[in-house]
Amino acid sequence: MLPSPWDAVSAFVDDFSILMKHTLTTVAEALIGLAVGIVVGFAMAIIMDRFNLFYFGFRPLLIVTQTVPTIAIAPLFALWLGYGIAPKILLVSLTTFFPIAVGLVDGYRSVDSDMVDLMRSMGANEWKLFRFVKFPSALPNFFSALKISVTYSVVGAVISEWVGGVNGLGVYMIRVKNSYSYDKMFAAIILVVAVSLIFMAVVNILRRYIVFWKAEIK
Amino acid sequence: MAIFEARNITQSYEGVPIIEDICLALNHGEVVCLIGASGVGKSTLFQVLSGMKKPDSGGVFLNGEDITGKTGMVSYMLQKDMLLPFMNVIDNVALPYRLKGFKKKEAREKVRSYFGQFGLEGAQDKLPDQLSGGMRQRAAFMRTYFFGREVVLLDEPFSALDELTKADLYEWYLNIGGELGLATLFISHSLEEAVSLSNRVYVMSGVPGRIEAEVAIKRRGSLREFCSTSEFSEYKNRLRDLL
């Protein structure tokens, strides 16, 4: 039953063009969902930082959204939104916005209160305080959160494809599983891992250039 | 006439009075020290003087104008240098101009020519982490100066520095403060620092904190010479007795 590594590599080579087509779909869903997750995460973090009521009110709700099993809500999204790209994007966004929102709001709130006082004494308003101090200070947290979110995005897209879709590595996995082609299944798994690793590598490179003042903990 | 005055400042926190009936004045070009035991309310007083806190009663006046509760009217520097680690030195120093709405390039041009005067030549493009403690403090002074206010409030500005760097910076600050005509009020826990730098010293004590004494310091000769005189020791002893 269990294919040898060579079988998996061989299946990868044989099905390369098909796998690439499905990979493109999964990557597109993951990236669009991640982008939406980042935007929503940013917006929530700003609101939570600005208003204590939202911080204490939203945080428990955010945690609840993360305890709902992805695999359980994916079919519901497919029922509501069909088999197109929308339910995939929604699921990926839902799984990726949380680390971003929490990472950013923790970054904003960890700014030295003396620095905030100093900026206010210079006459800085909320926007200038955010632009010159809070946002750059939160960038290391953002990139740590982004590393988690990019891996979630790929897994989220694949899970969403499992429950219904036309293209994507998840769809491909279900098909090859139903035909007992476990060598191809392993080829797809390796590809999912490879895509996640590439995403993480890109995040690491971006972090090195953007958060240039802070060495990464190895 | 004093350019900066605090008149009968009283401030409490959660119903507990912290400082009471504080009156002080600062003249043009003067360096004045505020000393007192920890917890006497010196930093609270500075928060009121800088406009970050509105006092329960009393007022703060700059050139006769009531500036109570208004921020951005006097320059303020804290104990820590508070340089932003993600900005190079020139951008840190130019921050007051950025906050006033100048573009990055314009702000840089406004501060660039002052680097030599502040002993920071060649440090413009470095990150704060690449500077020594003394240079960081100089950069923080420079940023404070570009607030563009003639009154400067310094909250324990030298406390994080080693003795040698402190001695250098005392002399440097007296020179540059005189050149730029700054009126400085600073907090210190060091009697030596208070006597070395100040024209006058306010002594705070009690609960709630009050200004209990004012001592005028007559400095003769260079700072180094003055520090080795018997007068210097007498001033220190007098302040110690008052505390």
mmCIF file of C-alpha atoms in Angstrom, chain B:
data_model
loop_
_atom_site.group_PDB
_atom_site.id
_atom_site.type_symbol
_atom_site.label_atom_id
_atom_site.label_comp_id
_atom_site.label_asym_id
_atom_site.label_seq_id
_atom_site.Cartn_x
_atom_site.Cartn_y
_atom_site.Cartn_z
ATOM 1 C CA MET B 1 11.405 88.252 33.662
ATOM 2 C CA ALA B 2 11.212 84.457 33.726
ATOM 3 C CA ILE B 3 10.457 82.877 30.347
ATOM 4 C CA PHE B 4 8.952 79.768 31.909
ATOM 5 C CA GLU B 5 6.957 79.558 35.104
ATOM 6 C CA ALA B 6 4.990 77.018 37.076
ATOM 7 C CA ARG B 7 2.530 78.682 39.430
ATOM 8 C CA ASN B 8 1.040 76.836 42.393
ATOM 9 C CA ILE B 9 0.892 73.420 40.687
ATOM 10 C CA THR B 10 -1.022 70.760 42.625
ATOM 11 C CA GLN B 11 -1.563 67.313 41.177
ATOM 12 C CA SER B 12 -3.039 64.144 42.643
ATOM 13 C CA TYR B 13 -3.395 60.579 41.406
ATOM 14 C CA GLU B 14 -6.547 58.624 42.259
ATOM 15 C CA GLY B 15 -7.340 61.102 45.004
ATOM 16 C CA VAL B 16 -3.864 60.963 46.553
ATOM 17 C CA PRO B 17 -1.952 64.260 46.318
ATOM 18 C CA ILE B 18 1.444 63.760 44.648
ATOM 19 C CA ILE B 19 2.722 67.330 44.407
ATOM 20 C CA GLU B 20 1.415 70.453 46.071
ATOM 21 C CA ASP B 21 1.703 74.161 45.461
ATOM 22 C CA ILE B 22 4.809 73.964 43.283
ATOM 23 C CA CYS B 23 6.166 77.275 42.054
ATOM 24 C CA LEU B 24 9.287 77.548 39.941
ATOM 25 C CA ALA B 25 10.732 79.819 37.294
ATOM 26 C CA LEU B 26 13.310 79.536 34.548
ATOM 27 C CA ASN B 27 15.203 82.426 32.966
ATOM 28 C CA HIS B 28 16.659 82.645 29.485
ATOM 29 C CA GLY B 29 19.885 80.630 29.106
ATOM 30 C CA GLU B 30 19.674 79.230 32.631
ATOM 31 C CA VAL B 31 20.317 75.629 33.691
ATOM 32 C CA VAL B 32 18.224 74.688 36.698
ATOM 33 C CA CYS B 33 18.159 71.360 38.490
ATOM 34 C CA LEU B 34 15.314 69.707 40.355
ATOM 35 C CA ILE B 35 16.455 67.212 42.961
ATOM 36 C CA GLY B 36 14.550 65.150 45.456
ATOM 37 C CA ALA B 37 14.166 61.632 46.774
ATOM 38 C CA SER B 38 12.532 58.944 44.610
ATOM 39 C CA GLY B 39 8.753 59.166 44.652
ATOM 40 C CA VAL B 40 8.635 62.819 45.628
ATOM 41 C CA GLY B 41 6.825 63.688 42.390
ATOM 42 C CA LYS B 42 9.564 65.062 40.129
ATOM 43 C CA SER B 43 8.464 63.110 37.058
ATOM 44 C CA THR B 44 4.817 63.938 37.743
ATOM 45 C CA LEU B 45 5.783 67.603 37.854
ATOM 46 C CA PHE B 46 7.572 67.211 34.500
ATOM 47 C CA GLN B 47 4.497 65.610 32.973
ATOM 48 C CA VAL B 48 2.515 68.659 34.049
ATOM 49 C CA LEU B 49 5.177 71.092 32.817
ATOM 50 C CA SER B 50 5.371 69.340 29.415
ATOM 51 C CA GLY B 51 1.578 69.475 29.054
ATOM 52 C CA MET B 52 1.016 65.713 29.170
ATOM 53 C CA LYS B 53 -0.978 66.056 32.368
ATOM 54 C CA LYS B 54 -3.316 68.827 33.388
ATOM 55 C CA PRO B 55 -2.821 69.812 37.027
ATOM 56 C CA ASP B 56 -5.653 69.806 39.548
ATOM 57 C CA SER B 57 -4.859 73.452 40.137
ATOM 58 C CA GLY B 58 -2.221 75.989 39.160
ATOM 59 C CA GLY B 59 -0.812 76.821 35.760
ATOM 60 C CA VAL B 60 2.211 76.661 33.471
ATOM 61 C CA PHE B 61 3.270 79.807 31.630
ATOM 62 C CA LEU B 62 5.649 80.337 28.730
ATOM 63 C CA ASN B 63 6.601 83.960 28.086
ATOM 64 C CA GLY B 64 3.492 84.926 30.035
ATOM 65 C CA GLU B 65 1.145 82.774 27.956
ATOM 66 C CA ASP B 66 -0.841 80.060 29.721
ATOM 67 C CA ILE B 67 0.239 76.718 28.227
ATOM 68 C CA THR B 68 -1.262 74.467 30.914
ATOM 69 C CA GLY B 69 -2.143 71.060 29.432
ATOM 70 C CA LYS B 70 -0.733 71.916 25.989
ATOM 71 C CA THR B 71 1.847 69.523 24.544
ATOM 72 C CA GLY B 72 4.569 70.535 22.095
ATOM 73 C CA MET B 73 5.226 73.904 23.771
ATOM 74 C CA VAL B 74 8.489 72.919 25.486
ATOM 75 C CA SER B 75 11.137 70.381 24.496
ATOM 76 C CA TYR B 76 11.154 67.256 26.606
ATOM 77 C CA MET B 77 13.722 64.499 26.933
ATOM 78 C CA LEU B 78 13.411 61.390 29.041
ATOM 79 C CA GLN B 79 15.927 59.353 30.975
ATOM 80 C CA LYS B 80 16.186 56.767 28.186
ATOM 81 C CA ASP B 81 17.369 58.176 24.878
ATOM 82 C CA MET B 82 14.251 56.809 23.137
ATOM 83 C CA LEU B 83 15.894 56.681 19.731
ATOM 84 C CA LEU B 84 13.805 54.603 17.362
ATOM 85 C CA PRO B 85 15.833 51.482 16.454
ATOM 86 C CA PHE B 86 14.410 51.260 12.934
ATOM 87 C CA MET B 87 15.407 54.787 11.906
ATOM 88 C CA ASN B 88 18.939 55.920 11.184
ATOM 89 C CA VAL B 89 20.328 58.736 13.310
ATOM 90 C CA ILE B 90 19.482 61.553 10.916
ATOM 91 C CA ASP B 91 15.849 60.445 10.695
ATOM 92 C CA ASN B 92 15.626 60.086 14.466
ATOM 93 C CA VAL B 93 17.005 63.565 14.939
ATOM 94 C CA ALA B 94 14.736 65.001 12.245
ATOM 95 C CA LEU B 95 11.630 63.436 13.793
ATOM 96 C CA PRO B 96 10.324 66.719 15.268
ATOM 97 C CA TYR B 97 10.282 68.166 11.732
ATOM 98 C CA ARG B 98 8.500 65.082 10.355
ATOM 99 C CA LEU B 99 5.865 65.532 13.065
ATOM 100 C CA LYS B 100 5.449 69.147 11.968
ATOM 101 C CA GLY B 101 4.616 67.877 8.470
ATOM 102 C CA PHE B 102 7.947 68.260 6.636
ATOM 103 C CA LYS B 103 8.823 65.669 3.994
ATOM 104 C CA LYS B 104 11.665 63.272 4.828
ATOM 105 C CA LYS B 105 14.153 64.985 2.508
ATOM 106 C CA GLU B 106 13.321 68.479 3.775
ATOM 107 C CA ALA B 107 13.542 67.359 7.404
ATOM 108 C CA ARG B 108 16.960 65.785 6.781
ATOM 109 C CA GLU B 109 18.255 68.951 5.141
ATOM 110 C CA LYS B 110 17.154 71.038 8.123
ATOM 111 C CA VAL B 111 19.209 68.999 10.605
ATOM 112 C CA ARG B 112 22.186 67.866 8.504
ATOM 113 C CA SER B 113 24.436 70.866 9.135
ATOM 114 C CA TYR B 114 24.177 70.526 12.936
ATOM 115 C CA PHE B 115 25.838 67.116 13.217
ATOM 116 C CA GLY B 116 29.346 68.544 13.676
ATOM 117 C CA GLN B 117 28.170 70.945 16.376
ATOM 118 C CA PHE B 118 26.604 68.078 18.316
ATOM 119 C CA GLY B 119 29.687 65.864 17.957
ATOM 120 C CA LEU B 120 27.954 63.397 15.680
ATOM 121 C CA GLU B 121 29.806 63.955 12.415
ATOM 122 C CA GLY B 122 29.698 60.764 10.333
ATOM 123 C CA ALA B 123 26.917 59.191 12.394
ATOM 124 C CA GLN B 124 24.053 60.381 10.191
ATOM 125 C CA ASP B 125 23.412 57.088 8.414
ATOM 126 C CA LYS B 126 24.110 54.755 11.333
ATOM 127 C CA LEU B 127 21.422 52.968 13.287
ATOM 128 C CA PRO B 128 21.146 53.884 17.004
ATOM 129 C CA ASP B 129 22.436 50.428 17.986
ATOM 130 C CA GLN B 130 25.705 51.247 16.229
ATOM 131 C CA LEU B 131 26.382 54.265 18.481
ATOM 132 C CA SER B 132 28.068 54.459 21.883
ATOM 133 C CA GLY B 133 26.046 55.507 24.945
ATOM 134 C CA GLY B 134 27.403 59.058 24.815
ATOM 135 C CA MET B 135 26.663 59.435 21.123
ATOM 136 C CA ARG B 136 23.142 58.113 21.579
ATOM 137 C CA GLN B 137 22.552 60.684 24.296
ATOM 138 C CA ARG B 138 23.940 63.444 22.075
ATOM 139 C CA ALA B 139 21.580 62.336 19.303
ATOM 140 C CA ALA B 140 18.688 62.425 21.779
ATOM 141 C CA PHE B 141 19.725 65.968 22.832
ATOM 142 C CA MET B 142 19.889 66.963 19.199
ATOM 143 C CA ARG B 143 16.373 65.645 18.581
ATOM 144 C CA THR B 144 15.197 67.490 21.704
ATOM 145 C CA TYR B 145 16.778 70.676 20.387
ATOM 146 C CA PHE B 146 14.882 70.357 17.101
ATOM 147 C CA PHE B 147 11.600 70.463 18.944
ATOM 148 C CA GLY B 148 12.504 74.079 18.374
ATOM 149 C CA ARG B 149 11.588 75.285 21.843
ATOM 150 C CA GLU B 150 13.715 77.557 23.995
ATOM 151 C CA VAL B 151 12.734 75.697 27.162
ATOM 152 C CA VAL B 152 14.121 72.193 27.572
ATOM 153 C CA LEU B 153 12.959 69.696 30.185
ATOM 154 C CA LEU B 154 15.375 66.831 30.781
ATOM 155 C CA ASP B 155 14.333 63.914 32.993
ATOM 156 C CA GLU B 156 17.531 62.345 34.368
ATOM 157 C CA PRO B 157 19.330 62.778 31.041
ATOM 158 C CA PHE B 158 22.727 61.446 32.119
ATOM 159 C CA SER B 159 21.771 58.709 34.563
ATOM 160 C CA ALA B 160 22.312 55.805 32.151
ATOM 161 C CA LEU B 161 25.885 56.842 31.270
ATOM 162 C CA ASP B 162 29.251 55.846 32.724
ATOM 163 C CA GLU B 163 31.239 58.416 34.732
ATOM 164 C CA LEU B 164 33.730 59.328 31.999
ATOM 165 C CA THR B 165 31.031 59.839 29.383
ATOM 166 C CA LYS B 166 29.011 61.875 31.876
ATOM 167 C CA ALA B 167 31.949 64.210 32.582
ATOM 168 C CA ASP B 168 32.404 64.805 28.845
ATOM 169 C CA LEU B 169 28.728 65.403 28.292
ATOM 170 C CA TYR B 170 28.409 67.870 31.186
ATOM 171 C CA GLU B 171 30.956 70.145 29.568
ATOM 172 C CA TRP B 172 29.513 69.602 26.149
ATOM 173 C CA TYR B 173 25.991 70.397 27.318
ATOM 174 C CA LEU B 174 27.027 73.586 29.098
ATOM 175 C CA ASN B 175 28.754 74.763 25.923
ATOM 176 C CA ILE B 176 26.016 73.868 23.483
ATOM 177 C CA GLY B 177 23.233 75.000 25.831
ATOM 178 C CA GLY B 178 24.963 78.378 26.101
ATOM 179 C CA GLU B 179 25.544 78.609 22.339
ATOM 180 C CA LEU B 180 21.917 77.843 21.556
ATOM 181 C CA GLY B 181 20.526 79.974 24.405
ATOM 182 C CA LEU B 182 18.479 77.145 25.884
ATOM 183 C CA ALA B 183 16.739 77.428 29.248
ATOM 184 C CA THR B 184 17.070 73.991 30.806
ATOM 185 C CA LEU B 185 15.262 72.405 33.726
ATOM 186 C CA PHE B 186 16.547 68.939 34.519
ATOM 187 C CA ILE B 187 15.873 66.241 37.072
ATOM 188 C CA SER B 188 18.803 64.534 38.719
ATOM 189 C CA HIS B 189 19.500 62.175 41.588
ATOM 190 C CA SER B 190 23.159 63.106 41.605
ATOM 191 C CA LEU B 191 24.234 66.015 43.806
ATOM 192 C CA GLU B 192 27.472 66.227 41.855
ATOM 193 C CA GLU B 193 25.562 66.570 38.611
ATOM 194 C CA ALA B 194 23.240 69.157 40.114
ATOM 195 C CA VAL B 195 26.140 71.313 41.313
ATOM 196 C CA SER B 196 28.227 70.792 38.154
ATOM 197 C CA LEU B 197 25.594 71.850 35.676
ATOM 198 C CA SER B 198 23.193 74.212 37.369
ATOM 199 C CA ASN B 199 22.843 77.908 37.976
ATOM 200 C CA ARG B 200 20.170 77.113 40.534
ATOM 201 C CA VAL B 201 18.885 73.986 42.250
ATOM 202 C CA TYR B 202 15.340 73.385 43.478
ATOM 203 C CA VAL B 203 15.068 70.863 46.299
ATOM 204 C CA MET B 204 11.833 68.855 46.488
ATOM 205 C CA SER B 205 10.782 66.860 49.515
ATOM 206 C CA GLY B 206 7.802 65.760 51.568
ATOM 207 C CA VAL B 207 4.567 63.933 50.847
ATOM 208 C CA PRO B 208 2.989 65.398 48.797
ATOM 209 C CA GLY B 209 6.113 66.790 47.172
ATOM 210 C CA ARG B 210 6.836 70.469 47.607
ATOM 211 C CA ILE B 211 9.740 72.703 46.696
ATOM 212 C CA GLU B 212 11.344 73.239 50.069
ATOM 213 C CA ALA B 213 14.474 75.145 49.084
ATOM 214 C CA GLU B 214 16.243 76.916 46.248
ATOM 215 C CA VAL B 215 20.027 77.126 46.088
ATOM 216 C CA ALA B 216 21.920 79.400 43.711
ATOM 217 C CA ILE B 217 25.212 77.983 42.443
ATOM 218 C CA LYS B 218 28.036 80.349 41.563
ATOM 219 C CA ARG B 219 30.415 78.514 39.292
ATOM 220 C CA ARG B 220 33.876 79.963 38.752
ATOM 221 C CA GLY B 221 36.433 78.859 36.186
ATOM 222 C CA SER B 222 36.050 75.817 33.993
ATOM 223 C CA LEU B 223 33.833 72.948 35.052
ATOM 224 C CA ARG B 224 36.860 70.746 35.741
ATOM 225 C CA GLU B 225 38.438 73.384 37.985
ATOM 226 C CA PHE B 226 35.170 74.098 39.768
ATOM 227 C CA CYS B 227 34.638 70.402 40.566
ATOM 228 C CA SER B 228 37.903 70.266 42.492
ATOM 229 C CA THR B 229 37.214 73.344 44.663
ATOM 230 C CA SER B 230 36.043 73.358 48.276
ATOM 231 C CA GLU B 231 33.008 75.423 47.196
ATOM 232 C CA PHE B 232 31.867 72.508 45.060
ATOM 233 C CA SER B 233 31.950 70.192 48.102
ATOM 234 C CA GLU B 234 30.193 72.806 50.228
ATOM 235 C CA TYR B 235 27.357 73.107 47.731
ATOM 236 C CA LYS B 236 27.012 69.319 47.671
ATOM 237 C CA ASN B 237 26.935 69.130 51.473
ATOM 238 C CA ARG B 238 24.374 71.892 51.667
ATOM 239 C CA LEU B 239 22.101 70.137 49.198
ATOM 240 C CA ARG B 240 22.556 66.833 51.049
ATOM 241 C CA ASP B 241 21.475 68.535 54.280
ATOM 242 C CA LEU B 242 18.425 70.006 52.590
ATOM 243 C CA LEU B 243 17.377 66.592 51.258
#
